[in-house]
XYZ file of C-alpha atoms in Angstrom:
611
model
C 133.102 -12.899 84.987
C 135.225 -16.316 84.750
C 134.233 -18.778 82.487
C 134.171 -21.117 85.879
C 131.482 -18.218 87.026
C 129.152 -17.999 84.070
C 128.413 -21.481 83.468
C 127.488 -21.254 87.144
C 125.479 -18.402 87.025
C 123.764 -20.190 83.870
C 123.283 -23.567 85.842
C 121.544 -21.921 88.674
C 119.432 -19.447 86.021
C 117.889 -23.305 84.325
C 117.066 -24.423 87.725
C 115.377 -21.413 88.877
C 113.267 -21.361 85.721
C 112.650 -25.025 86.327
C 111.091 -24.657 89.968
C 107.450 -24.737 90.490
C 105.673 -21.693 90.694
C 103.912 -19.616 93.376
C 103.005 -20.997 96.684
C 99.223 -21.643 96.742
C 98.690 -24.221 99.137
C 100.149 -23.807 102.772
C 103.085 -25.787 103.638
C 104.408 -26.813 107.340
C 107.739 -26.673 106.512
C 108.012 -23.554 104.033
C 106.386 -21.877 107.257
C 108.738 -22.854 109.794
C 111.703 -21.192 107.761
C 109.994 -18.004 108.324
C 109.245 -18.557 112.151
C 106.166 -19.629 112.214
C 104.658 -23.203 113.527
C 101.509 -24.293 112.297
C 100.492 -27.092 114.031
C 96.895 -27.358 112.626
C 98.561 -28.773 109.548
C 99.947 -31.997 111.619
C 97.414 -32.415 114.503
C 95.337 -34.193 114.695
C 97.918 -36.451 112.946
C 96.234 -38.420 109.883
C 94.750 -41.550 110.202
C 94.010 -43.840 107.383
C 90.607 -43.983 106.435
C 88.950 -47.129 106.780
C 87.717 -48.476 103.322
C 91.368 -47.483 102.502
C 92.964 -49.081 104.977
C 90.550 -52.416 104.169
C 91.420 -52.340 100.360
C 95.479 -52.150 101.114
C 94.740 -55.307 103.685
C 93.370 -57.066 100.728
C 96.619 -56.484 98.483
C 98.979 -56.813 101.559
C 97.791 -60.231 102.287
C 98.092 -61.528 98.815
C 101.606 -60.119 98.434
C 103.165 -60.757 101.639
C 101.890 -64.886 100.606
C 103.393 -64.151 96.873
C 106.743 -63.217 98.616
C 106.808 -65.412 101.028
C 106.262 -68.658 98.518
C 108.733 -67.110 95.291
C 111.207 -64.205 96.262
C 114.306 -65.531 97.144
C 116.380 -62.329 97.805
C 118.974 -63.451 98.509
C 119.216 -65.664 95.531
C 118.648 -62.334 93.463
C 121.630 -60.648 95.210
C 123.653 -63.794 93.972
C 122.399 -63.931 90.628
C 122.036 -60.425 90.091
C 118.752 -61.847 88.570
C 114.773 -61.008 89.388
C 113.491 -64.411 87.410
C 110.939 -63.252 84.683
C 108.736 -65.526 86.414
C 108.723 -63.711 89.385
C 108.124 -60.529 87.494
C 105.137 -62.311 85.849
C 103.779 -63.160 89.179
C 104.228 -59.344 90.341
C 102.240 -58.345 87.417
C 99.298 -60.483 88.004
C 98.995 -59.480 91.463
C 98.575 -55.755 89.976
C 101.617 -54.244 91.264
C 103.066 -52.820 87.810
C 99.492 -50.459 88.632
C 99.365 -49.663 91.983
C 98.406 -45.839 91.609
C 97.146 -46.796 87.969
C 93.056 -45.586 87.787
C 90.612 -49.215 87.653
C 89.538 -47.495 84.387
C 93.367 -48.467 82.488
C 93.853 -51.708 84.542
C 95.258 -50.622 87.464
C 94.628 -51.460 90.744
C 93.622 -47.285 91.962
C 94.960 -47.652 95.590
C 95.983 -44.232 97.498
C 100.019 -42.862 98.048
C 99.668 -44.990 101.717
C 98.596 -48.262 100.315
C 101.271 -47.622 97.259
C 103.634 -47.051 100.125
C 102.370 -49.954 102.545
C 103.024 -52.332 99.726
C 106.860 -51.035 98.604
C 107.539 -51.167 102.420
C 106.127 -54.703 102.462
C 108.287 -55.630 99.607
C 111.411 -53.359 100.792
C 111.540 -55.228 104.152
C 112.426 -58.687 101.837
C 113.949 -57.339 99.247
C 115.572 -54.094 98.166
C 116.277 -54.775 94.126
C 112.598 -56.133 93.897
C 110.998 -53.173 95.576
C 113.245 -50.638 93.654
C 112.667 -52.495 89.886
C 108.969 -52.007 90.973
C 109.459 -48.186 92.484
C 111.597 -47.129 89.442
C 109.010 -48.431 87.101
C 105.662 -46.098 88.715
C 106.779 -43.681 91.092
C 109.636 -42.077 88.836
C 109.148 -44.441 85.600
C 106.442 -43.371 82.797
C 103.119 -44.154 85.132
C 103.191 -41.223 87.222
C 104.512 -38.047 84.937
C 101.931 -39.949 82.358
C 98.918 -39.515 85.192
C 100.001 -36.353 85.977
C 100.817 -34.317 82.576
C 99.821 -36.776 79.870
C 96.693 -36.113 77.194
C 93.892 -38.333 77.238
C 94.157 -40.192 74.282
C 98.254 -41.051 75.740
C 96.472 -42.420 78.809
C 94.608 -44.160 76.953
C 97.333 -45.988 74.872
C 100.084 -46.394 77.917
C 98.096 -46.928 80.873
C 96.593 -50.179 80.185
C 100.313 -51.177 79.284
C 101.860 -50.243 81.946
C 98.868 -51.460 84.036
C 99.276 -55.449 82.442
C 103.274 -55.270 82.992
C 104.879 -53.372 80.770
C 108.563 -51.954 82.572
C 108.918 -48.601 82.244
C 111.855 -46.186 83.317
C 112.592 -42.271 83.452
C 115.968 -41.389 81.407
C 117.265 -38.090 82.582
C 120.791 -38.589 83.797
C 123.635 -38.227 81.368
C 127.564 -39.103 81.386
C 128.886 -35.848 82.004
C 125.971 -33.806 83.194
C 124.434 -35.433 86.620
C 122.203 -33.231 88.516
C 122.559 -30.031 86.119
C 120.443 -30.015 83.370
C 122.233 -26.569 81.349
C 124.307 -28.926 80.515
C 122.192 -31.303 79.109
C 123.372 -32.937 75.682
C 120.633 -35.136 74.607
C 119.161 -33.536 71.697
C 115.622 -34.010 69.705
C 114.847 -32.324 66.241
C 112.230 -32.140 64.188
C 111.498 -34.253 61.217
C 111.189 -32.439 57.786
C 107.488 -33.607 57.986
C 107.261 -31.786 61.233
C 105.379 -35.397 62.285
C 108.296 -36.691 64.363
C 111.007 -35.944 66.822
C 114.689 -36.951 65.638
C 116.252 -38.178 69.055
C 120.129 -38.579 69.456
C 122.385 -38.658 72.275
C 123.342 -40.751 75.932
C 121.677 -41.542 79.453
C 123.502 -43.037 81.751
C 122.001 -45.107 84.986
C 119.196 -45.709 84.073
C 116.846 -48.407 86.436
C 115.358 -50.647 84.537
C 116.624 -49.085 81.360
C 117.932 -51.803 79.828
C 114.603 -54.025 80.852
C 112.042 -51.016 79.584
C 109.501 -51.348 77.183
C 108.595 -47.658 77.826
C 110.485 -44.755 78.847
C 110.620 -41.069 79.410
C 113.310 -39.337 77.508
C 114.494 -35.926 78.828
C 116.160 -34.104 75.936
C 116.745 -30.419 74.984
C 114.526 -29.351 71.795
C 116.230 -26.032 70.791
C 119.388 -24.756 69.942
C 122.802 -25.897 71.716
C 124.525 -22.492 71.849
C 121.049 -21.211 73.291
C 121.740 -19.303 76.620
C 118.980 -21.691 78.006
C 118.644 -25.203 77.293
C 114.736 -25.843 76.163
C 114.100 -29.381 77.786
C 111.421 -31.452 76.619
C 110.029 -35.123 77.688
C 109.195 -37.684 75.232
C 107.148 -41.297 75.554
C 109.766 -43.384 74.369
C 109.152 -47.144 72.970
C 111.738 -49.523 74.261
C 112.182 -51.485 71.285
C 112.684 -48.296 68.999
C 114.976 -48.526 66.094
C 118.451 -46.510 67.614
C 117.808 -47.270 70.685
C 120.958 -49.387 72.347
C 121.358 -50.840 75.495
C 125.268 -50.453 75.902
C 126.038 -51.197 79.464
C 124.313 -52.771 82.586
C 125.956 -51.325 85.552
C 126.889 -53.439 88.143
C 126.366 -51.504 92.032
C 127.564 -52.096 95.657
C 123.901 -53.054 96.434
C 120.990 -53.451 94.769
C 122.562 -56.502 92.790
C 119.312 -57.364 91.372
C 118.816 -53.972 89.454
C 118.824 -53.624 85.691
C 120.159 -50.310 85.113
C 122.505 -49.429 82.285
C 123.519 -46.879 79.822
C 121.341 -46.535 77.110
C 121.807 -44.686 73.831
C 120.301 -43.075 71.185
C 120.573 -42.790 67.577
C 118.588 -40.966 65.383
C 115.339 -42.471 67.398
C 112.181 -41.448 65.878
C 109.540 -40.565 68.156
C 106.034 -39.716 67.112
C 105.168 -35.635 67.692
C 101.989 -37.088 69.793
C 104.706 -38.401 72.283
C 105.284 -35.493 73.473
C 104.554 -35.683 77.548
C 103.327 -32.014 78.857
C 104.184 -29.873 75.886
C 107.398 -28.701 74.368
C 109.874 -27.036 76.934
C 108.353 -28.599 79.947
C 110.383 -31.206 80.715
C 112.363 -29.728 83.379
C 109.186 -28.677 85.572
C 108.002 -32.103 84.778
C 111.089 -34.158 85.936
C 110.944 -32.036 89.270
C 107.127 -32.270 90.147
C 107.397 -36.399 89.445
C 110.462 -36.495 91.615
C 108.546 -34.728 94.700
C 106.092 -37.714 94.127
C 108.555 -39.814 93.512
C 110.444 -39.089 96.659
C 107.664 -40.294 98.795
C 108.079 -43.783 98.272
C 111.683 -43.513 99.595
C 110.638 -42.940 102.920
C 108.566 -45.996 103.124
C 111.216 -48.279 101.801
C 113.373 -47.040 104.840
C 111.419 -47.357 107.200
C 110.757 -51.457 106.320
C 114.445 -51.522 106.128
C 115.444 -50.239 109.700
C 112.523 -52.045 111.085
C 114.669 -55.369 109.343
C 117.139 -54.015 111.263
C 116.381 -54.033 114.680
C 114.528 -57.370 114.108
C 117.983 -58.229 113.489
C 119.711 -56.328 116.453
C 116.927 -57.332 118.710
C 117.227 -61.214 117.868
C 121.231 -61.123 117.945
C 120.798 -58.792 121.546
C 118.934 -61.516 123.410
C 120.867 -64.459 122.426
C 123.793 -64.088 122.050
C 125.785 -63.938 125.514
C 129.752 -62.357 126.397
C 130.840 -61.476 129.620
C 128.160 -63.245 131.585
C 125.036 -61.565 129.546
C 123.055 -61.016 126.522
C 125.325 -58.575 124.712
C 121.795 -56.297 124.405
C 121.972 -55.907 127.799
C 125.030 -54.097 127.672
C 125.130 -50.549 127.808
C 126.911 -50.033 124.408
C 124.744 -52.003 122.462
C 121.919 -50.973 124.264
C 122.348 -47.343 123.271
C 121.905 -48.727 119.746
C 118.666 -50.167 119.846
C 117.053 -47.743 121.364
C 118.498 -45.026 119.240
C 117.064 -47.039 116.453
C 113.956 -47.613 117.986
C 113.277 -43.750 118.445
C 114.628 -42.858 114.757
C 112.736 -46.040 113.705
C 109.792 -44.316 114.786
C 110.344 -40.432 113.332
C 110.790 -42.144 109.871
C 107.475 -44.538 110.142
C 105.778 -41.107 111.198
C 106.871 -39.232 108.490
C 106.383 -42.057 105.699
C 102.801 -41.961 107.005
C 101.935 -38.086 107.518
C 103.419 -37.179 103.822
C 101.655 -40.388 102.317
C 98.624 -38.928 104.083
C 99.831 -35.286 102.393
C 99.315 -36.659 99.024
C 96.406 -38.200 99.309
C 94.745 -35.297 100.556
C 95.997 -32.725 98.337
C 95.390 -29.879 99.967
C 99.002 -28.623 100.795
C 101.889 -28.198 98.890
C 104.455 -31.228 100.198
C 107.236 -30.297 97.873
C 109.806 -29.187 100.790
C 107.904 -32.194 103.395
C 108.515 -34.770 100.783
C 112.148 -33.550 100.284
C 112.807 -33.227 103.563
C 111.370 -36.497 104.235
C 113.740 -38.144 101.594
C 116.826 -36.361 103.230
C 116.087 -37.634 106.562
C 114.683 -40.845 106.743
C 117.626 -42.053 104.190
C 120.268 -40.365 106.487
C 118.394 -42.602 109.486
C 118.155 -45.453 107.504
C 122.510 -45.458 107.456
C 122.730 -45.276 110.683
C 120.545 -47.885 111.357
C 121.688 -50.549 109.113
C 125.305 -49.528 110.063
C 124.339 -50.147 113.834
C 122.788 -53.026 113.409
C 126.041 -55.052 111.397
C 127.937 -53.316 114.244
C 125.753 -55.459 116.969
C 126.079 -58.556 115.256
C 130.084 -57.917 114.861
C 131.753 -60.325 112.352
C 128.189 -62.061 111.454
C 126.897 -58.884 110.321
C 129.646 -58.577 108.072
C 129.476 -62.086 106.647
C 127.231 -62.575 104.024
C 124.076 -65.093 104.283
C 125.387 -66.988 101.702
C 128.567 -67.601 104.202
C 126.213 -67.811 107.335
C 124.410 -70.865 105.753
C 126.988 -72.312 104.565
C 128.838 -72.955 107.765
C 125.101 -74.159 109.561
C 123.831 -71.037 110.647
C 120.710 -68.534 110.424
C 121.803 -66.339 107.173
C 120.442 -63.268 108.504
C 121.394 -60.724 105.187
C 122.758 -57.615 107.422
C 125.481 -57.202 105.084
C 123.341 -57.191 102.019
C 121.569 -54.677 103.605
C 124.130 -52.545 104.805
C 124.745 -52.818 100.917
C 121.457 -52.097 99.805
C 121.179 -49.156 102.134
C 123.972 -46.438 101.008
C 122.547 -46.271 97.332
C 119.552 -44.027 99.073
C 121.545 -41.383 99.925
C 122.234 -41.074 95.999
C 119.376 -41.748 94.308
C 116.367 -38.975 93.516
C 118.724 -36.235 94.963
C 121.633 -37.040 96.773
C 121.819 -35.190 100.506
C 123.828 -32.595 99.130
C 121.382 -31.937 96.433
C 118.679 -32.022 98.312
C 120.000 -29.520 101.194
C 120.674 -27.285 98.361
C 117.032 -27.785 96.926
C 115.583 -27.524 100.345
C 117.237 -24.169 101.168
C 116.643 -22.630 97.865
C 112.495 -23.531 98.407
C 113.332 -22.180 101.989
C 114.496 -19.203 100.890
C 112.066 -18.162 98.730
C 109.771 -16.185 100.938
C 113.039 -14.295 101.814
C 114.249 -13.454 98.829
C 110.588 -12.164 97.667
C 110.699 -10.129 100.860
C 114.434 -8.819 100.138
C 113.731 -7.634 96.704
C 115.910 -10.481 94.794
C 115.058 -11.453 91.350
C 116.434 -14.966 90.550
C 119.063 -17.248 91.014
C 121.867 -14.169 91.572
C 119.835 -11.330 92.093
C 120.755 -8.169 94.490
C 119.464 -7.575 97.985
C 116.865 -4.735 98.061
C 117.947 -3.359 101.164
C 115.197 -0.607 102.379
C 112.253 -3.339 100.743
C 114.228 -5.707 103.501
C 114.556 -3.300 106.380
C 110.928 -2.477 106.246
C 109.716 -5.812 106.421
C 112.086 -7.330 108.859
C 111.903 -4.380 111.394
C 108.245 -5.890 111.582
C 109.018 -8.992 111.746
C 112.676 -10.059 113.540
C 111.429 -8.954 116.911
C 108.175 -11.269 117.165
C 110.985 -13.883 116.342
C 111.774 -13.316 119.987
C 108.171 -13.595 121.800
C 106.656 -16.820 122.545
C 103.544 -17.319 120.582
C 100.766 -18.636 123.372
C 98.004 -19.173 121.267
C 100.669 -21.667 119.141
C 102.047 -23.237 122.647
C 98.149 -24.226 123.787
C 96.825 -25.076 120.327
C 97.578 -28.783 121.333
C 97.227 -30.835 124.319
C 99.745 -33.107 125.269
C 100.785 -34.941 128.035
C 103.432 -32.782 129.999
C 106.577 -35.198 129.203
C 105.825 -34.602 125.250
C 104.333 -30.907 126.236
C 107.784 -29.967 126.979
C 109.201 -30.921 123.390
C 106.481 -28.896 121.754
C 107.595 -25.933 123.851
C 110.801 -26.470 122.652
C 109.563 -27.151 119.219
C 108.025 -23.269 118.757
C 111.146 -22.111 120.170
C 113.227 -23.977 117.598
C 111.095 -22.958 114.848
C 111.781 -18.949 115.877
C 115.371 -19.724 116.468
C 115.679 -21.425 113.104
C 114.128 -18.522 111.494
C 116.143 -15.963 113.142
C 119.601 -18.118 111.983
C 118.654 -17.718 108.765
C 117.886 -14.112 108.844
C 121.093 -13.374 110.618
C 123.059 -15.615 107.716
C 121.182 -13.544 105.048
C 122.615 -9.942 106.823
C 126.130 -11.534 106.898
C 126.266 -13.222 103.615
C 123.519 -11.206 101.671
C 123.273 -12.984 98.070
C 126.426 -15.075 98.706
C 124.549 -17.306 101.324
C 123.193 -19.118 98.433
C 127.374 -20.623 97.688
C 127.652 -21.405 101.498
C 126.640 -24.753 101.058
C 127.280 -26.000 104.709
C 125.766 -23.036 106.177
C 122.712 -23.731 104.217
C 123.256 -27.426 105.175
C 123.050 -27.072 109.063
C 120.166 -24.962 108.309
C 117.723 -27.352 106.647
C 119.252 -30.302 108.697
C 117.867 -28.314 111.707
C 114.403 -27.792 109.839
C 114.879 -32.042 109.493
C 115.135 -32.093 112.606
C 112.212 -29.879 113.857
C 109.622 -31.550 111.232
C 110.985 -35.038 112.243
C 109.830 -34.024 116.038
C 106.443 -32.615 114.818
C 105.652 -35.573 112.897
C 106.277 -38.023 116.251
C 104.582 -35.225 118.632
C 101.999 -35.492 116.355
C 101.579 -39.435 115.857
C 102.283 -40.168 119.483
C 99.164 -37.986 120.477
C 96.766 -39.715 117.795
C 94.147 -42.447 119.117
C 95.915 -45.030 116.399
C 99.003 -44.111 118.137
C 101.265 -47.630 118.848
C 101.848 -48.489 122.416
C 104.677 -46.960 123.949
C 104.587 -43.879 121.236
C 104.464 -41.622 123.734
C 108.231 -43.124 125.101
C 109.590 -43.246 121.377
C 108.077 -40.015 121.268
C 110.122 -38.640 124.150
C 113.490 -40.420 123.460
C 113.445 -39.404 120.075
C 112.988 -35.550 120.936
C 115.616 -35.536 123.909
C 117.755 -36.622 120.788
C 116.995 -34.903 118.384
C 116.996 -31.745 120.519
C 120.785 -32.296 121.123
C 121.681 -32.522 117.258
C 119.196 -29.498 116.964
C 121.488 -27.380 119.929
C 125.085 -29.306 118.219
C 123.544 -27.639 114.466
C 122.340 -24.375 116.130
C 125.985 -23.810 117.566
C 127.680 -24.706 114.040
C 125.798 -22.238 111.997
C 128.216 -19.518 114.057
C 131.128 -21.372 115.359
C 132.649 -23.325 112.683
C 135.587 -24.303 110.270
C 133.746 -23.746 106.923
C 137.038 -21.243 105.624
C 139.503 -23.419 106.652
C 138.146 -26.169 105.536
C 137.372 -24.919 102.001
C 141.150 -23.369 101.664
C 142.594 -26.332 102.320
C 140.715 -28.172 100.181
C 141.212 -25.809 97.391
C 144.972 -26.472 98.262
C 144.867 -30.029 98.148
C 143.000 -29.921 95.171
C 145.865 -27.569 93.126
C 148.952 -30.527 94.590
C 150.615 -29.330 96.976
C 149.899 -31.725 99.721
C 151.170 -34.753 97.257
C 153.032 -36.580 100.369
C 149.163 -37.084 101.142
C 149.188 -39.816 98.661
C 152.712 -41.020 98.864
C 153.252 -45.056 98.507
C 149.941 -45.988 97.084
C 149.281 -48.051 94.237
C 146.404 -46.411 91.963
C 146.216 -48.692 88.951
C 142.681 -47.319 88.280
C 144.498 -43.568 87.499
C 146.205 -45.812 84.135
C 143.184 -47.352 83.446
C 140.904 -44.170 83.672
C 139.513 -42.800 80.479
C 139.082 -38.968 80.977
C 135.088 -39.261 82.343
């Protein structure tokens, strides 16, 4: 084997250990990979309980007035500033302990009142609602509720709680999302009563603000096969500890996120968060939390958006008309409208997924992240397109020269970084379909990462199976009632789920253990599961009692859509350029297409320093 082929092998042998274990709570979307549509896990969709709803009002009212009277965001953007005294104010309205128990100081709301109050805040500004994201739902509060001891919860959580930033250090220079190749490195002390902590982490939010963190670093030996990977409570103002670099971002202005490093940090042994070796696991489980807040922010965001499309649509006028009521713009507003309202459903039915805790949301919250932040793109890139040259003028611009300074462009801005953060899309099709393919590969026999099809274990299962793939499943197809107009998309729906299923079955006979390395493949795959949970989550709100008027509409236009990207995916899976593409890339790659970048000034290649 290459040298190119064993650190792969070794990459994908860390993650696999990493990944949560068995499957003991049911899951919508796990089931759907294997052909099978559970719609008592959706409908009736969840509705917001009351008292729950009341005690998010409460907060909501007092924050929206806080925003209203002291966030300038646009002055942040400028500045690349939040004012401390806005932070202050943030803290005393409780919002450094949104998910923080009333027993350490925090304010003990639910995942949908976290998640009405960063969408609140999102729909102003971005770098405010991220500093405050990036401090509880990835920062120390949550992995701390989740894994930490008593007596740590005790000591942190009132901290955190009263305003204390926190952040979550995992990313290094050269190692991104794979963490064999972590460098970070924590000893013991002689005494055995501390950890010695040395090495890099590199964009880190809030980093260079924290006064807590959570260090990832690897706790055994470096020429181990497998890198042991611990998480430490980290005190901001440690000796070692430097803050080298703020980074400085397309969007997001306002963010204080930097390179930190460390030198011969001493951490306490009691800082240790969820035992030695458990960092990994522990970094993945807070990121599926984690994840859900994404969902919410984008959905405030496009709903910015078309406030902004929708204003600009009916006044301005060319050719005789508001330029909404032409078709091409048209076609833009109400394709955000309808993804508008597939992200707000699934923001709500995973927040509800969390709260209730009785199903495993790892692959729904992923999923969720992939494809509300994919809609969220679109969306802000439509809506600078309806607004022409004033969406890409800046408000600073707008109000300079006398008019409204609508901030499309700092949102277009503000936008892209989602597809990055927490997983980018390519990470997270690649986490999706590994999750998806775990029932197979039990069924098939394969042990691991690389492990070899067990061909008559396969054959007897699937001989069961593959042909029910093929049979409508009535007692599925009347399980819910629906108006006919949206009955017709849930037909479709069951189908889609089967055909899905059968796709992937037919990609594991052709590819067999190398299906795992065709990325795009895999890609169409769990875009077409996006797809299918996006329309169960909007079949599903549209029919609730607390549906919106005109759901049932949204509801429709947003299945006739999606149903065409499902059929455009469905095709691609068999008919497709994947080998070409690939060899000419590898081509282009190796130089010989130079002329490609003939008469081009790259001053950046003199300047670059190897990283």
């Amino acid at each position: 084997m290459s040298a190119a082929g064993s650190e792969e092998k070794r990459s994908l042998e860390v993650a696999e250990a990493a990944r949560e274990g068995e499957w003991r709570r049911p899951s919508f979307v796990k089931a759907m990979f294997m052909g099978q549509l559970q719609p008592e896990l959706l409908f009736p969709f969840p509705e917001q309980d009351a008292a729950d709803r009341a005690a998010g009002d409460e907060i909501l009212a007092q924050v929206r007035e806080f925003l209203a009277k002291n966030l300038d965001a646009d002055r942040i953007d400028r500045t690349g500033n939040i004012p401390k005294p806005l932070i202050a104010g943030l803290a005393k309205l409780g919002l450094f302990g949104i998910k923080i128990p009333k027993e350490y100081g925090g304010l003990g709301l639910s995942q949908i009142n976290y998640n009405r109050i960063i969408h609140l805040v999102s729909s102003h500004c971005a770098s405010t609602a991220v500093f405050l994201s990036a401090h509880q739902s990835i920062g120390v509060p949550q992995p701390l509720k989740m894994f930490g001891t008593p007596e740590q919860k005790q000591t942190y959580l009132p901290r955190l709680a009263a305003g204390a930033i926190s952040a979550f250090a995992l990313t290094e220079p050269g190692v991104g999302s794979d963490p064999s190749r972590m460098s970070t490195r924590a000893v013991r002390s002689e005494d055995g009563e501390s950890w010695i902590l040395n090495g890099e982490k590199l964009w880190i939010t809030n980093g260079p603000i924290a006064e807590l963190l959570i260090v990832m670093a690897r706790t055994n030996d470096p020429e181990a096969d497998k890198p042991e990977i611990t998480a430490f409570i980290v005190e901001g103002d440690s000796p070692g500890l430097e803050r080298v670099h703020r980074c400085d971002f397309m969007g997001l202005k306002g963010l204080r996120n930097g390179l930190l490093r460390f030198t011969d940090v001493r951490v306490p042994a009691e800082n240790v968060l969820g035992g030695v070796g458990e960092g990994l696991r522990l970094a993945l489980i807070t990121l599926n939390t984690g994840r859900l807040t994404l969902p919410a922010a984008c959905a405030a965001a496009m709903k910015q958006a078309l406030a902004i499309a929708v204003d600009f649509g009916n006044s301005r006028c060319q050719w005789g008309a508001p330029v909404g009521h032409h078709e091409a713009v048209a076609a833009k507003i109400a394709r955000m409208s309808a993804d508008i309202f597939a992200v707000d459903s699934l923001t709500w039915l995973t927040s509800a997924m969390a709260d209730g805790g009785t199903q495993d949301i790892r692959l729904e919250a992923a999923m969720a992240k992939l494809y509300c932040t994919e809609a969220l793109w679109r969306c802000t890139d439509d809506a600078v397109q309806v607004r022409g040259g004033r969406g890409y003028e800046t408000a600073d611009s707008l109000r300079g020269r006398g008019e409204a300074p609508v901030p499309t462009e700092r949102m277009l801005r503000d936008a892209r970084i989602n597809l990055i953060i927490e997983g980018t899309s390519e990470i997270m099709h690649l986490f999706i379909a590994r999750e998806a393919l775990d029932a197979h590969l039990k069924v098939a026999g394969m042990s691991g990462a690389t492990g070899k099809m067990d061909i008559k274990s396969a054959a007897a299962y699937y001989a069961k199976w593959y042909p029910l793939l093929w049979l409508p499943r009535a007692a599925v197809l009347k399980s819910v009632d629906l108006p006919f107009a949206l009955k017709v998309h849930f037909w479709y729906l069951e189908r889609a789920t089967r055909r899905l299923a059968r796709d992937l079955f037919h990609m594991m006979l052709r590819h067999r253990q190398g299906l795992q390395k065709k990325q795009r493949v895999l890609a169409r795959l769990v875009d077409s599961g996006a797809e299918l949970f996006a329309m169960a989550a909007v079949l599903a709100r549209a029919l609730s009692p607390g549906a919106p008027p005109g759901a049932d509409k949204l509801a429709d236009l947003f299945c006739r859509q999606a149903r065409r990207r499902l059929n455009r995916l469905h095709r691609a899976v068999y008919f497709n350029d994947d080998g070409r593409d690939y060899r000419l890339a590898r081509e282009i790659l190796a130089g010989q297409y130079p002329w490609l970048e003939e008469n081009i000034l790259s001053t950046w290649k003199e300047q670059d320093s190897g990283s």
